[in-house]
Short mmCIF file of C-alpha atoms in Angstrom, two decimals:
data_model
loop_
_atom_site.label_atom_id
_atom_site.label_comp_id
_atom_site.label_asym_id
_atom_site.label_seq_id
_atom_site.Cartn_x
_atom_site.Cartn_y
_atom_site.Cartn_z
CA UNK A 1044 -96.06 116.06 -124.41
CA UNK A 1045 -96.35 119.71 -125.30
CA UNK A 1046 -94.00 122.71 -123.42
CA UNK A 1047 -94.73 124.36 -121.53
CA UNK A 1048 -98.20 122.98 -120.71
CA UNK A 1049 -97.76 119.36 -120.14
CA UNK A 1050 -94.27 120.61 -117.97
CA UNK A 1051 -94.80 123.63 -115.92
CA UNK A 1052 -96.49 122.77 -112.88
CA UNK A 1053 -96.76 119.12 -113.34
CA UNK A 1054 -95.57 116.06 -110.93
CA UNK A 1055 -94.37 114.13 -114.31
CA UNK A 1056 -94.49 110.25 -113.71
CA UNK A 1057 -91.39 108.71 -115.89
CA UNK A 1058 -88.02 108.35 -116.78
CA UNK A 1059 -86.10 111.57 -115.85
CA UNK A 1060 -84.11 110.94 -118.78
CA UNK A 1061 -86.69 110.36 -121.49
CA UNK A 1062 -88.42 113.19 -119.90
CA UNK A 1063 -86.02 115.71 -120.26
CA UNK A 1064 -84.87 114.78 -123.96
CA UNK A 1065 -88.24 116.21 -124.46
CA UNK A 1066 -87.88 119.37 -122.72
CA UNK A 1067 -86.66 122.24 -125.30
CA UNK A 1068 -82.85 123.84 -124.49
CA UNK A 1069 -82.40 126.36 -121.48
CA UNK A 1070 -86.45 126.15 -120.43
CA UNK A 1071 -85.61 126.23 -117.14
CA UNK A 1072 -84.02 128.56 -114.36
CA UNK A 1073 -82.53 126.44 -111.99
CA UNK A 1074 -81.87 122.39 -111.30
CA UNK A 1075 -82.05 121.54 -107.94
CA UNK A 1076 -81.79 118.25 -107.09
CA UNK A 1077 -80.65 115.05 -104.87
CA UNK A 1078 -80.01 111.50 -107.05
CA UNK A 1079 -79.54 108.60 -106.15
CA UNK A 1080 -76.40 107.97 -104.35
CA UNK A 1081 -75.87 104.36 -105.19
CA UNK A 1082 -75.59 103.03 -101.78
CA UNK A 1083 -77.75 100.20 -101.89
CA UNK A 1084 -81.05 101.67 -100.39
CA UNK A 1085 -84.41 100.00 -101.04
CA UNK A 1086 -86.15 102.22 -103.71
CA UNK A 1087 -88.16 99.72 -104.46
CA UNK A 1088 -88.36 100.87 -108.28
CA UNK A 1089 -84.69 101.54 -108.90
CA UNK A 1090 -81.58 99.51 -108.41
CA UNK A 1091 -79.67 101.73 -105.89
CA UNK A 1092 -76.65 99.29 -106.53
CA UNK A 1093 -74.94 99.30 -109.72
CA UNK A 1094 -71.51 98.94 -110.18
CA UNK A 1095 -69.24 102.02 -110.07
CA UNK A 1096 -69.05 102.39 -113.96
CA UNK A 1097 -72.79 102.01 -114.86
CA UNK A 1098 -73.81 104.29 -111.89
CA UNK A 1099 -71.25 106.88 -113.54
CA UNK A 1100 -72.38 106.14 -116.59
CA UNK A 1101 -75.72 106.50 -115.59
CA UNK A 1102 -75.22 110.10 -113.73
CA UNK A 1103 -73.43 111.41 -117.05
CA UNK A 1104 -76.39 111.12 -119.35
CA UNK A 1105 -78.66 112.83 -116.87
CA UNK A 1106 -76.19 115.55 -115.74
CA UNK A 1107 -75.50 116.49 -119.68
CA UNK A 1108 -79.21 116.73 -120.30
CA UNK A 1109 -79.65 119.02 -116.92
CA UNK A 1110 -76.97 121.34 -118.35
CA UNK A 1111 -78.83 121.62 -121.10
CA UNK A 1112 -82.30 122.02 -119.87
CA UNK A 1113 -80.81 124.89 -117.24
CA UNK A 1114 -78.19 126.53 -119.27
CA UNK A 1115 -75.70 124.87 -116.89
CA UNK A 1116 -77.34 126.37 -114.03
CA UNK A 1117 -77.63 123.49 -110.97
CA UNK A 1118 -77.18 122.90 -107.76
CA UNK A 1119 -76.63 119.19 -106.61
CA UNK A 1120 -76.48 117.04 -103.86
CA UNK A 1121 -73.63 114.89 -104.36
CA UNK A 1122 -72.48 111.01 -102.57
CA UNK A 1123 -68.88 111.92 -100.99
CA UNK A 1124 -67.85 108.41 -102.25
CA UNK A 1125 -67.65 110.09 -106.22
CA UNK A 1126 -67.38 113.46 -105.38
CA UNK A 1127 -64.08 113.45 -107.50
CA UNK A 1128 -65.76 111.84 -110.22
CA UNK A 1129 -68.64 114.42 -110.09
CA UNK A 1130 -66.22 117.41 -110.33
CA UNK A 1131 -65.00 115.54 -114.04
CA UNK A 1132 -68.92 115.40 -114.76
CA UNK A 1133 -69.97 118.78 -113.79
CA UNK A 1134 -67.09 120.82 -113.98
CA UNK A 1135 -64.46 122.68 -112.71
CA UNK A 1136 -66.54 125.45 -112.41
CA UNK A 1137 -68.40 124.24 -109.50
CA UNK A 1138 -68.17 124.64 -105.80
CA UNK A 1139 -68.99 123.02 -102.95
CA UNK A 1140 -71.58 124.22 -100.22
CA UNK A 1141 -70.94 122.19 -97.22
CA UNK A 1142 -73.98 121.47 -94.91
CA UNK A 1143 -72.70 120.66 -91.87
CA UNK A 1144 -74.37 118.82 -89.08
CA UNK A 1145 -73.64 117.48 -85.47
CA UNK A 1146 -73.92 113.53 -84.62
CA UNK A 1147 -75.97 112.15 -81.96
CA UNK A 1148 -75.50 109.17 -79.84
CA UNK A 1149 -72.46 107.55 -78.73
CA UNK A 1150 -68.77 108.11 -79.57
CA UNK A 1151 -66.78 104.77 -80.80
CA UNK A 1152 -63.68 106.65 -81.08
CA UNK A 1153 -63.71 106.41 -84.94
CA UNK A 1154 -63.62 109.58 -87.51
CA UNK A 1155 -67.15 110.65 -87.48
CA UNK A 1156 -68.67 112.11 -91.08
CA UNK A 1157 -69.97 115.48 -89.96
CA UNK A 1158 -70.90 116.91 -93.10
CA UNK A 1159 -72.71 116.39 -96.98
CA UNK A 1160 -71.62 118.38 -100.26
CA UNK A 1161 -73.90 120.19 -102.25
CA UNK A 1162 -72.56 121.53 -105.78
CA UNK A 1163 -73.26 124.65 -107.91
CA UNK A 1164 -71.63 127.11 -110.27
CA UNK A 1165 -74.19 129.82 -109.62
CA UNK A 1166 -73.76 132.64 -108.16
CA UNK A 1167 -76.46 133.20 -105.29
CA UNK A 1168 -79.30 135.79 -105.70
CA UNK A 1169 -78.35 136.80 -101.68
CA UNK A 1170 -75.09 136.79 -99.55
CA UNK A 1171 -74.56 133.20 -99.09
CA UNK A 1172 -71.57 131.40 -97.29
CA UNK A 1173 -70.57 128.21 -98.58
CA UNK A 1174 -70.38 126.68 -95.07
CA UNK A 1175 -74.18 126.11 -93.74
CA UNK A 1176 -74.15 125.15 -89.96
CA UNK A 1177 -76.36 122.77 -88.38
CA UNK A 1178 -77.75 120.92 -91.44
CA UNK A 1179 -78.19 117.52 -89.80
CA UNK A 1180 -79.31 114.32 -91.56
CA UNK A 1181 -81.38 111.95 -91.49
CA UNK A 1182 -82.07 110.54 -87.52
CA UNK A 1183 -79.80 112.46 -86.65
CA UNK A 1184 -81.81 115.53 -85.21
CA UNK A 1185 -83.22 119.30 -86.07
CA UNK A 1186 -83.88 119.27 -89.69
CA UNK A 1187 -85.11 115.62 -90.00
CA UNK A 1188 -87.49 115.83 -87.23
CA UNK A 1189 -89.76 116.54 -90.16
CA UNK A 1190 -92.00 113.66 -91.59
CA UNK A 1191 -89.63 112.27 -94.08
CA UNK A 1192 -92.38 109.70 -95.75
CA UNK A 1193 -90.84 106.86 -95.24
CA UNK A 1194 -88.59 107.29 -98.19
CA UNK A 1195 -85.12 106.10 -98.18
CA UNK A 1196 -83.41 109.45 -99.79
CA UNK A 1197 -85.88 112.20 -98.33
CA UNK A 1198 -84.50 115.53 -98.88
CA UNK A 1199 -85.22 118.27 -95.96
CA UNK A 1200 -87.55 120.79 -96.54
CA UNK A 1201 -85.23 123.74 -94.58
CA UNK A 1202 -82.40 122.62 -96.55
CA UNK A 1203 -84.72 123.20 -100.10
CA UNK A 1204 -86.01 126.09 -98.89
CA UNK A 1205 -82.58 127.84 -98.33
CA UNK A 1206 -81.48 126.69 -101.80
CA UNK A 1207 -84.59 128.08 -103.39
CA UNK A 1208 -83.88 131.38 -101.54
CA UNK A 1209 -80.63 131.37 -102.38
CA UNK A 1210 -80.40 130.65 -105.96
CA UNK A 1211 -83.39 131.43 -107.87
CA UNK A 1212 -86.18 134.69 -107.98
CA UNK A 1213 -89.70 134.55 -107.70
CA UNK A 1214 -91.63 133.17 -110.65
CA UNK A 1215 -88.80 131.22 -112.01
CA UNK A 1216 -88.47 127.89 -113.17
CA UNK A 1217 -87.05 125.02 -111.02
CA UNK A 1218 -86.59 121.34 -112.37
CA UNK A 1219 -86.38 118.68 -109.91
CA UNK A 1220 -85.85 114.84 -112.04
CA UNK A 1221 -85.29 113.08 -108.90
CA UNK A 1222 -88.34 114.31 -107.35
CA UNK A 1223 -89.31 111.67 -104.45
CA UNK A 1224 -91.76 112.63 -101.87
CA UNK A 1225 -92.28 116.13 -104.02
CA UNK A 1226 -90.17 118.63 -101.57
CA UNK A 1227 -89.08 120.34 -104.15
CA UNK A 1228 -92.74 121.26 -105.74
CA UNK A 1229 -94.02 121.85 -102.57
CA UNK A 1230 -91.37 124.29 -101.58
CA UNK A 1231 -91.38 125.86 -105.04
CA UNK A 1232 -95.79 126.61 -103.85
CA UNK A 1233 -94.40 127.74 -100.46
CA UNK A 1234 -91.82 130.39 -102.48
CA UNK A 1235 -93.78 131.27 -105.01
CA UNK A 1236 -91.29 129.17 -107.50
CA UNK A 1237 -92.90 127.79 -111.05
CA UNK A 1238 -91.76 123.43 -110.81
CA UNK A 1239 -91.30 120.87 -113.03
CA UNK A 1240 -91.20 117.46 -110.71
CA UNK A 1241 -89.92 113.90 -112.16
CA UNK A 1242 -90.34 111.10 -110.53
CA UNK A 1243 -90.14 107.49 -111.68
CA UNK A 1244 -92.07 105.86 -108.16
CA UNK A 1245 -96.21 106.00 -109.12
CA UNK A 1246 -96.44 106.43 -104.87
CA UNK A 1247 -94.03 108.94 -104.35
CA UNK A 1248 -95.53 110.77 -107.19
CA UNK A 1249 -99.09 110.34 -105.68
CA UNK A 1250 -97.60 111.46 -102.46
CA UNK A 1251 -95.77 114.60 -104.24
CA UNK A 1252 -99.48 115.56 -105.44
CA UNK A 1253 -100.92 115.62 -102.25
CA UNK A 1254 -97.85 117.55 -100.92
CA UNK A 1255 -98.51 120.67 -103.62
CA UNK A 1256 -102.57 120.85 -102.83
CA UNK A 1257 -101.11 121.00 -98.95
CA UNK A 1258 -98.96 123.66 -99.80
CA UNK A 1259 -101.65 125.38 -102.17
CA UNK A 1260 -104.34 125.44 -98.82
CA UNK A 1261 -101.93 127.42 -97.12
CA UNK A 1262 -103.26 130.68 -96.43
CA UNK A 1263 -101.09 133.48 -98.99
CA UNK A 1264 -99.55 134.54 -95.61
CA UNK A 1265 -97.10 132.05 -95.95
CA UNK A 1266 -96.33 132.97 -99.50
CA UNK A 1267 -96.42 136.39 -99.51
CA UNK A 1268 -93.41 136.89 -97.21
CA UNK A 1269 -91.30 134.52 -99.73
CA UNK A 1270 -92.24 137.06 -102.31
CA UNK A 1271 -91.93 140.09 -100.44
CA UNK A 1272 -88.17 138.77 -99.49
CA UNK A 1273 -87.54 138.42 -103.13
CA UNK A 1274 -88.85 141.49 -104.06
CA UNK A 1275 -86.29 143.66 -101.59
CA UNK A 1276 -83.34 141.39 -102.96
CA UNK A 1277 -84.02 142.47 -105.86
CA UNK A 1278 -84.22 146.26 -104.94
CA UNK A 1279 -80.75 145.84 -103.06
CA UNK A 1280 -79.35 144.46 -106.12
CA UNK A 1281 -80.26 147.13 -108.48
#
């Protein structure tokens, strides 16, 4: 595969890792991106249940070649089961953003998790708290009344869209190697973003295209506002 034209704007069927190692140093802008959490959900492709030390192991080969590819520039949703572990991968450079969200349903007098962890060491392009209210999950409400594909670790669309906005210009480059259901290049259409998409399912990656030519049919109404947003960020900021 040649860079940038085999990269830049592709949905890239493969191994994120063996991808990447061919990807030349600091090519892209930003990493955005939610792994696998190791959990045990069906994936279908990908054992989502490997013992603690090869998942760890696992996460520190991709992680060093994302710091790489980005120039240490990421943002990263992480499992709160290794979140200690993930601070020793990434850094103690890194923060946490913490998306929280309100339960539904009923009360069984137990601690309730109200809340997931993103992770980044940039800092944002626009004033950005690092508490962001009503980000709820999965069944669970707002966000995720959107069509989530059927896909067991479907990122939100709102919540992509706010870390686009927040962390990366117009016409920049965004790397996604956990792509799924192609949020991420869809969003980057939607916000004028340049993408590079990995994904190792064949369907999700057949899904992700017809996600992007969606996004592409939208009239430029819903893009030119994204850029037009940019564009007076960047005025405020000179």
């Amino acid at each position: 595969m040649d860079w940038p034209d085999d990269y830049v704007g592709k949905i890239i069927q493969g191994d994120c890792l063996e991808v990447m190692q061919g990807m030349p140093d600091g090519c892209v802008d930003l990493v955005w991106t939610d792994p696998p959490y190791n959990v045990g959900k069906d994936y279908g492709d990908w054992n989502d249940s490997l013992p603690d030390d090869e998942y760890l192991e696992f996460c520190k080969s991709w992680t060093k070649e994302m710091k790489r590819l980005s120039s240490n520039r990421m943002v990263i949703f992480i499992p709160q089961k290794y979140k200690l572990q993930w601070w020793n991968l990434l850094g103690l450079d890194y923060r946490e953003i913490i998306l929280s969200w309100s339960p539904e349903g009923a009360y069984r007098g137990h601690l309730i998790k109200q809340f997931s962890t993103i992770m980044t060491n940039i800092k944002p392009v626009q004033h950005t708290k690092n508490v962001w209210h009503n980000y709820q999950m999965s069944g669970l409400g707002y966000f995720f009344r959107e069509c989530n594909y059927n896909h067991p670790g479907y990122t939100s669309e709102d919540i992509t869209k706010r870390v686009l906005n927040a962390f990366s210009e117009a016409g920049q480059v965004i790397l996604d190697p956990f792509s799924g259901t192609g949020t991420t290049p869809a969003m980057c259409v939607q916000l004028a973003r340049n993408y590079i998409a990995i994904e190792q399912g064949q369907k999700w990656c057949d899904l992700a295209h017809k996600r992007v030519e969606r996004a592409k049919e939208q009239p430029d109404l819903f893009r030119k506002p994204a850029e037009e947003k940019q564009n007076s960020l960047n005025l405020e900021a000179k």
